[in-house]
Amino acid sequence: MFRTLPPEVVWTLVGVLAALAVASLAAAALRALQPKTDHSELTARIRTWWVIVVLFGGAVLLGRGASLAFFAFVSFLALKEYLSLIPTRRADRRVLFWAYLAIPVQYALIGYENYGVFIVFIPVYLFLALPIRALLIGETEGYINAVATLQWGLMTTVFTLSHAAYLLVFEPFATPRVAPDWPSEASAAAPGAGLLLLLVLLTQANDVAQYLWGKSIGRAKVAPSVSPGKTWGGLVGGVATTIALAGLIGPRLTLLDPPRALLAGAIIGVGGFFGDLSISALKRDLGVKDSGSTLPGHGGVLDRVDSLSYAAPLFFHFVYFLY
């Protein structure tokens, strides 16, 4: 029932749980020392992180089926949030069923390791099929906006995020050029769990690092009309931190040697920034602060996976074509 994970993956997950325990204790200390200060958002954020980490770790530990089901559910929640935000026509509701049906199909293709169909199912087949259903309904007013927004939503919430799940079934085509201190034979035989964990850790660390660097040295805005809080200082500092972290843990956790791990850090750092910026533009266009309230302290699912929408496919194909 349970998957045997490489020891470095297990210890990394233990380390994340330990960090959360320290954060919980620190939050409790703050509440005790500053009883008149409102720490409810911080507390909610930490509690939500506990839920996310336990669910993610449990899904990875339970094996391929549970892992794919977990990511499919995340895509479902993200797509549902997206569709609840965008304006839709009455006729579009008849097409939404087919959009939701794309989720189990996309993740089933991962389970069968059918990369050829996986990579074209949504951007090609659904791109052609969904407008047909809309055309048969016969509603032409708002047609372009309707099909374009639906396809963009599927690409962002299902197609891109499914690349993270595909890492779990990844098997290198060639023997990797590994670092001299290759961690374990288990990682070499089943590299997917380590690759996925590296992607998620670096993406979330990149978000935090860019925020902290932006607050400390950020001056010039990158895109003030999209996200006023994003600065060049935050971008450069965050990406540099992510690269350094990738060089530190990448070769110990995955099949990546130090040079490739550093490059992976750069890809995830820059990609995560623009994924975050893309969802910020969406929310600003729709006039909302958060995509939802599913995750207390964080907003919605889209708010939490925004960086992954760019980082996941970029990192996956970097590894896929590298090996």
CSV table of C-alpha atoms in Angstrom, one decimal:
chain,number,residue,atom,x,y,z
A,1,MET,CA,0.0,0.0,0.0
A,2,PHE,CA,2.8,2.4,0.9
A,3,ARG,CA,5.5,3.4,-1.5
A,4,THR,CA,9.1,2.9,-0.5
A,5,LEU,CA,10.6,6.4,-0.8
A,6,PRO,CA,14.3,7.1,-1.1
A,7,PRO,CA,15.8,8.0,2.3
A,8,GLU,CA,16.7,11.6,1.3
A,9,VAL,CA,13.1,12.2,0.3
A,10,VAL,CA,11.9,10.9,3.6
A,11,TRP,CA,14.4,13.0,5.6
A,12,THR,CA,13.5,16.1,3.5
A,13,LEU,CA,9.8,15.7,4.4
A,14,VAL,CA,10.8,15.2,8.0
A,15,GLY,CA,12.8,18.4,7.9
A,16,VAL,CA,9.8,20.3,6.4
A,17,LEU,CA,7.6,19.0,9.3
A,18,ALA,CA,10.2,20.0,11.8
A,19,ALA,CA,10.3,23.5,10.3
A,20,LEU,CA,6.6,23.7,10.6
A,21,ALA,CA,6.8,22.6,14.2
A,22,VAL,CA,9.3,25.4,14.9
A,23,ALA,CA,7.1,27.9,13.1
A,24,SER,CA,4.1,26.8,15.2
A,25,LEU,CA,6.1,27.2,18.5
A,26,ALA,CA,7.3,30.6,17.3
A,27,ALA,CA,3.7,31.7,16.6
A,28,ALA,CA,2.6,30.5,20.0
A,29,ALA,CA,5.4,32.4,21.6
A,30,LEU,CA,4.4,35.6,19.7
A,31,ARG,CA,0.8,35.2,20.8
A,32,ALA,CA,1.9,34.9,24.5
A,33,LEU,CA,4.4,37.8,24.3
A,34,GLN,CA,2.1,40.1,22.3
A,35,PRO,CA,-1.5,39.2,23.4
A,36,LYS,CA,-2.9,42.5,22.1
A,37,THR,CA,-1.5,42.0,18.6
A,38,ASP,CA,-3.6,40.2,16.0
A,39,HIS,CA,-1.6,37.1,14.9
A,40,SER,CA,-4.7,35.3,13.4
A,41,GLU,CA,-3.4,35.5,9.8
A,42,LEU,CA,0.0,34.0,10.7
A,43,THR,CA,-1.7,31.3,12.7
A,44,ALA,CA,-4.1,30.5,9.9
A,45,ARG,CA,-1.2,30.4,7.4
A,46,ILE,CA,0.8,27.9,9.5
A,47,ARG,CA,-2.2,25.7,10.1
A,48,THR,CA,-3.0,25.6,6.4
A,49,TRP,CA,0.7,24.7,5.7
A,50,TRP,CA,0.3,21.7,8.1
A,51,VAL,CA,-2.7,20.5,6.1
A,52,ILE,CA,-1.0,21.0,2.8
A,53,VAL,CA,2.3,19.3,3.8
A,54,VAL,CA,0.5,16.3,5.4
A,55,LEU,CA,-1.8,15.8,2.4
A,56,PHE,CA,1.1,16.2,-0.1
A,57,GLY,CA,3.4,13.9,1.9
A,58,GLY,CA,0.6,11.3,2.4
A,59,ALA,CA,-0.3,11.3,-1.3
A,60,VAL,CA,3.4,10.8,-2.3
A,61,LEU,CA,3.8,8.0,0.3
A,62,LEU,CA,0.6,6.2,-0.7
A,63,GLY,CA,1.9,5.6,-4.3
A,64,ARG,CA,1.2,6.5,-7.9
A,65,GLY,CA,-2.6,6.3,-7.8
A,66,ALA,CA,-3.0,8.4,-4.6
A,67,SER,CA,-0.5,11.0,-5.9
A,68,LEU,CA,-2.2,11.4,-9.2
A,69,ALA,CA,-5.6,11.6,-7.5
A,70,PHE,CA,-4.2,14.3,-5.2
A,71,PHE,CA,-2.9,16.5,-8.1
A,72,ALA,CA,-6.1,15.9,-10.1
A,73,PHE,CA,-8.1,17.2,-7.1
A,74,VAL,CA,-5.8,20.3,-6.9
A,75,SER,CA,-6.4,20.9,-10.6
A,76,PHE,CA,-10.2,20.5,-10.1
A,77,LEU,CA,-10.2,23.0,-7.2
A,78,ALA,CA,-8.1,25.5,-9.2
A,79,LEU,CA,-10.3,25.2,-12.3
A,80,LYS,CA,-13.4,25.5,-10.2
A,81,GLU,CA,-12.0,28.7,-8.6
A,82,TYR,CA,-11.1,30.1,-12.0
A,83,LEU,CA,-14.5,29.4,-13.5
A,84,SER,CA,-16.2,30.9,-10.5
A,85,LEU,CA,-14.3,34.2,-11.1
A,86,ILE,CA,-14.6,34.7,-14.8
A,87,PRO,CA,-17.8,36.0,-16.4
A,88,THR,CA,-19.5,33.2,-18.4
A,89,ARG,CA,-22.5,33.1,-20.8
A,90,ARG,CA,-25.5,30.9,-20.0
A,91,ALA,CA,-24.6,28.8,-23.0
A,92,ASP,CA,-21.1,28.2,-21.7
A,93,ARG,CA,-22.4,26.1,-18.8
A,94,ARG,CA,-23.1,23.2,-21.2
A,95,VAL,CA,-19.5,23.2,-22.2
A,96,LEU,CA,-18.1,23.2,-18.7
A,97,PHE,CA,-18.8,19.5,-18.2
A,98,TRP,CA,-16.3,18.7,-21.0
A,99,ALA,CA,-13.8,21.0,-19.4
A,100,TYR,CA,-14.0,19.2,-16.1
A,101,LEU,CA,-13.9,15.8,-17.8
A,102,ALA,CA,-10.4,16.8,-19.2
A,103,ILE,CA,-9.0,16.5,-15.7
A,104,PRO,CA,-9.3,12.7,-15.2
A,105,VAL,CA,-8.3,12.1,-18.8
A,106,GLN,CA,-5.1,14.3,-18.5
A,107,TYR,CA,-4.0,12.5,-15.2
A,108,ALA,CA,-4.9,9.1,-16.6
A,109,LEU,CA,-2.5,9.7,-19.4
A,110,ILE,CA,0.2,10.3,-16.8
A,111,GLY,CA,-0.7,7.0,-15.1
A,112,TYR,CA,-0.3,5.2,-18.5
A,113,GLU,CA,2.9,7.2,-19.1
A,114,ASN,CA,1.6,8.3,-22.5
A,115,TYR,CA,3.7,11.4,-22.9
A,116,GLY,CA,2.8,11.8,-26.6
A,117,VAL,CA,-0.9,12.2,-26.0
A,118,PHE,CA,-0.4,13.9,-22.6
A,119,ILE,CA,1.5,16.8,-24.2
A,120,VAL,CA,-1.1,17.5,-26.9
A,121,PHE,CA,-4.5,16.5,-25.3
A,122,ILE,CA,-5.4,19.9,-23.9
A,123,PRO,CA,-3.5,22.3,-26.1
A,124,VAL,CA,-4.5,20.5,-29.4
A,125,TYR,CA,-7.4,18.2,-29.0
A,126,LEU,CA,-9.4,20.2,-26.5
A,127,PHE,CA,-8.5,23.4,-28.3
A,128,LEU,CA,-10.3,22.0,-31.3
A,129,ALA,CA,-13.1,20.1,-29.5
A,130,LEU,CA,-14.4,22.6,-27.0
A,131,PRO,CA,-15.4,25.3,-29.6
A,132,ILE,CA,-17.3,22.6,-31.5
A,133,ARG,CA,-19.6,22.1,-28.6
A,134,ALA,CA,-20.0,25.9,-28.2
A,135,LEU,CA,-20.7,26.3,-32.0
A,136,LEU,CA,-23.4,23.6,-31.9
A,137,ILE,CA,-25.2,25.5,-29.2
A,138,GLY,CA,-25.4,28.4,-31.6
A,139,GLU,CA,-24.5,31.3,-29.4
A,140,THR,CA,-22.1,33.6,-31.3
A,141,GLU,CA,-22.2,36.7,-29.1
A,142,GLY,CA,-19.1,36.6,-26.9
A,143,TYR,CA,-17.8,33.5,-28.7
A,144,ILE,CA,-14.1,34.5,-28.8
A,145,ASN,CA,-14.0,35.6,-25.2
A,146,ALA,CA,-15.8,32.4,-24.0
A,147,VAL,CA,-13.6,29.8,-25.8
A,148,ALA,CA,-10.4,31.8,-25.1
A,149,THR,CA,-11.0,32.2,-21.4
A,150,LEU,CA,-12.0,28.5,-21.0
A,151,GLN,CA,-8.9,27.3,-22.9
A,152,TRP,CA,-6.6,29.6,-20.9
A,153,GLY,CA,-8.1,28.3,-17.7
A,154,LEU,CA,-7.5,24.7,-18.7
A,155,MET,CA,-4.0,25.4,-19.7
A,156,THR,CA,-3.2,27.2,-16.4
A,157,THR,CA,-5.0,24.9,-13.9
A,158,VAL,CA,-4.8,21.5,-15.5
A,159,PHE,CA,-2.2,21.3,-18.2
A,160,THR,CA,0.6,23.1,-16.5
A,161,LEU,CA,0.0,21.7,-13.0
A,162,SER,CA,-0.2,18.1,-14.4
A,163,HIS,CA,3.5,18.4,-15.3
A,164,ALA,CA,4.3,18.3,-11.6
A,165,ALA,CA,2.5,15.1,-11.3
A,166,TYR,CA,4.2,13.6,-14.3
A,167,LEU,CA,7.5,13.9,-12.5
A,168,LEU,CA,6.4,11.1,-10.2
A,169,VAL,CA,6.5,8.6,-13.1
A,170,PHE,CA,9.6,10.0,-14.7
A,171,GLU,CA,12.2,7.5,-15.8
A,172,PRO,CA,15.4,8.9,-17.4
A,173,PHE,CA,16.1,7.7,-20.9
A,174,ALA,CA,19.8,7.6,-20.2
A,175,THR,CA,22.0,7.0,-17.2
A,176,PRO,CA,22.2,10.3,-15.4
A,177,ARG,CA,25.5,12.1,-14.9
A,178,VAL,CA,25.3,12.2,-11.2
A,179,ALA,CA,27.3,14.0,-8.6
A,180,PRO,CA,30.1,12.1,-6.8
A,181,ASP,CA,28.1,12.0,-3.6
A,182,TRP,CA,25.0,10.4,-5.3
A,183,PRO,CA,22.7,9.9,-2.3
A,184,SER,CA,21.2,6.4,-2.8
A,185,GLU,CA,20.4,3.7,-5.2
A,186,ALA,CA,16.7,4.2,-4.5
A,187,SER,CA,16.9,7.7,-5.9
A,188,ALA,CA,18.6,6.5,-9.0
A,189,ALA,CA,16.0,3.8,-9.5
A,190,ALA,CA,13.0,6.0,-8.8
A,191,PRO,CA,13.9,9.7,-9.2
A,192,GLY,CA,10.4,11.1,-9.5
A,193,ALA,CA,9.7,11.7,-5.8
A,194,GLY,CA,12.9,13.6,-5.3
A,195,LEU,CA,12.3,15.7,-8.5
A,196,LEU,CA,8.8,16.6,-7.4
A,197,LEU,CA,9.9,17.5,-3.9
A,198,LEU,CA,12.7,19.7,-5.2
A,199,LEU,CA,10.2,21.5,-7.6
A,200,VAL,CA,7.7,22.2,-4.8
A,201,LEU,CA,10.3,23.2,-2.2
A,202,LEU,CA,12.1,25.5,-4.5
A,203,THR,CA,8.9,27.1,-5.8
A,204,GLN,CA,7.6,27.9,-2.4
A,205,ALA,CA,11.1,29.0,-1.2
A,206,ASN,CA,11.3,31.3,-4.2
A,207,ASP,CA,8.0,32.9,-3.3
A,208,VAL,CA,9.2,33.6,0.3
A,209,ALA,CA,12.7,34.7,-0.7
A,210,GLN,CA,11.3,37.2,-3.3
A,211,TYR,CA,8.9,38.6,-0.7
A,212,LEU,CA,11.7,39.0,1.9
A,213,TRP,CA,14.2,40.5,-0.6
A,214,GLY,CA,11.6,42.8,-2.0
A,215,LYS,CA,10.8,44.1,1.5
A,216,SER,CA,14.4,44.7,2.4
A,217,ILE,CA,16.1,46.0,-0.8
A,218,GLY,CA,13.3,46.3,-3.3
A,219,ARG,CA,12.9,49.7,-4.9
A,220,ALA,CA,12.2,49.7,-8.6
A,221,LYS,CA,8.9,48.0,-9.6
A,222,VAL,CA,8.9,45.2,-12.2
A,223,ALA,CA,5.3,45.6,-13.3
A,224,PRO,CA,3.6,48.2,-11.1
A,225,SER,CA,0.3,48.1,-12.8
A,226,VAL,CA,0.1,44.3,-12.4
A,227,SER,CA,1.6,43.7,-9.0
A,228,PRO,CA,3.0,46.8,-7.2
A,229,GLY,CA,4.8,44.6,-4.6
A,230,LYS,CA,7.0,42.9,-7.2
A,231,THR,CA,10.4,44.6,-7.4
A,232,TRP,CA,13.6,44.0,-9.2
A,233,GLY,CA,15.4,43.6,-5.9
A,234,GLY,CA,12.9,40.9,-4.9
A,235,LEU,CA,13.2,39.2,-8.2
A,236,VAL,CA,17.0,39.1,-8.4
A,237,GLY,CA,17.4,38.3,-4.7
A,238,GLY,CA,14.7,35.6,-4.8
A,239,VAL,CA,16.1,33.9,-7.9
A,240,ALA,CA,19.7,34.0,-6.5
A,241,THR,CA,18.4,32.5,-3.2
A,242,THR,CA,16.6,29.8,-5.2
A,243,ILE,CA,19.6,29.0,-7.3
A,244,ALA,CA,21.8,28.7,-4.1
A,245,LEU,CA,19.2,26.4,-2.5
A,246,ALA,CA,19.0,24.3,-5.6
A,247,GLY,CA,22.7,23.9,-5.7
A,248,LEU,CA,22.7,22.8,-2.0
A,249,ILE,CA,19.9,20.3,-2.0
A,250,GLY,CA,19.4,19.4,-5.7
A,251,PRO,CA,22.4,16.9,-6.1
A,252,ARG,CA,21.5,15.3,-2.7
A,253,LEU,CA,17.8,14.9,-3.5
A,254,THR,CA,17.7,14.2,-7.2
A,255,LEU,CA,19.6,12.9,-10.3
A,256,LEU,CA,20.8,16.5,-11.0
A,257,ASP,CA,24.5,17.1,-10.7
A,258,PRO,CA,25.6,20.6,-9.3
A,259,PRO,CA,25.7,22.5,-12.6
A,260,ARG,CA,22.3,21.2,-13.7
A,261,ALA,CA,20.8,21.7,-10.2
A,262,LEU,CA,21.9,25.4,-10.3
A,263,LEU,CA,20.3,25.8,-13.8
A,264,ALA,CA,17.1,24.1,-12.5
A,265,GLY,CA,17.1,26.7,-9.6
A,266,ALA,CA,17.3,29.5,-12.1
A,267,ILE,CA,14.5,28.0,-14.3
A,268,ILE,CA,12.2,27.6,-11.2
A,269,GLY,CA,13.0,31.0,-9.8
A,270,VAL,CA,12.3,33.0,-13.0
A,271,GLY,CA,9.4,30.7,-14.0
A,272,GLY,CA,7.8,31.0,-10.6
A,273,PHE,CA,8.0,34.7,-10.6
A,274,PHE,CA,6.1,35.0,-13.9
A,275,GLY,CA,3.6,32.4,-12.9
A,276,ASP,CA,2.8,34.5,-9.8
A,277,LEU,CA,2.7,37.6,-12.0
A,278,SER,CA,0.3,36.0,-14.5
A,279,ILE,CA,-2.3,35.1,-11.8
A,280,SER,CA,-1.9,38.6,-10.3
A,281,ALA,CA,-2.8,40.0,-13.7
A,282,LEU,CA,-5.8,37.8,-13.8
A,283,LYS,CA,-7.0,38.8,-10.4
A,284,ARG,CA,-6.4,42.5,-11.1
A,285,ASP,CA,-8.4,42.2,-14.3
A,286,LEU,CA,-11.3,40.6,-12.4
A,287,GLY,CA,-11.0,43.1,-9.5
A,288,VAL,CA,-10.4,40.5,-6.8
A,289,LYS,CA,-7.7,40.3,-4.1
A,290,ASP,CA,-7.7,36.5,-3.7
A,291,SER,CA,-8.9,33.8,-6.0
A,292,GLY,CA,-10.9,32.2,-3.2
A,293,SER,CA,-11.0,31.3,0.5
A,294,THR,CA,-10.2,27.6,0.3
A,295,LEU,CA,-6.9,27.9,2.1
A,296,PRO,CA,-7.2,30.1,5.2
A,297,GLY,CA,-4.4,32.7,5.4
A,298,HIS,CA,-3.4,32.0,1.8
A,299,GLY,CA,-6.5,32.8,-0.2
A,300,GLY,CA,-7.5,30.3,-2.8
A,301,VAL,CA,-5.9,27.3,-4.4
A,302,LEU,CA,-4.9,29.4,-7.4
A,303,ASP,CA,-3.1,31.8,-5.1
A,304,ARG,CA,-1.0,28.9,-3.8
A,305,VAL,CA,-0.2,27.2,-7.1
A,306,ASP,CA,0.3,30.3,-9.2
A,307,SER,CA,4.1,30.0,-9.3
A,308,LEU,CA,3.8,26.3,-10.2
A,309,SER,CA,1.8,27.1,-13.3
A,310,TYR,CA,5.0,28.3,-15.0
A,311,ALA,CA,7.7,26.5,-13.0
A,312,ALA,CA,6.2,23.0,-13.3
A,313,PRO,CA,6.2,22.6,-17.1
A,314,LEU,CA,9.5,24.4,-17.5
A,315,PHE,CA,11.3,22.3,-14.9
A,316,PHE,CA,9.7,19.1,-16.2
A,317,HIS,CA,10.8,19.6,-19.7
A,318,PHE,CA,14.3,20.6,-18.6
A,319,VAL,CA,14.6,17.3,-16.9
A,320,TYR,CA,12.7,15.3,-19.5
A,321,PHE,CA,14.9,16.4,-22.4
A,322,LEU,CA,18.1,16.4,-20.4
A,323,TYR,CA,17.8,12.7,-19.7
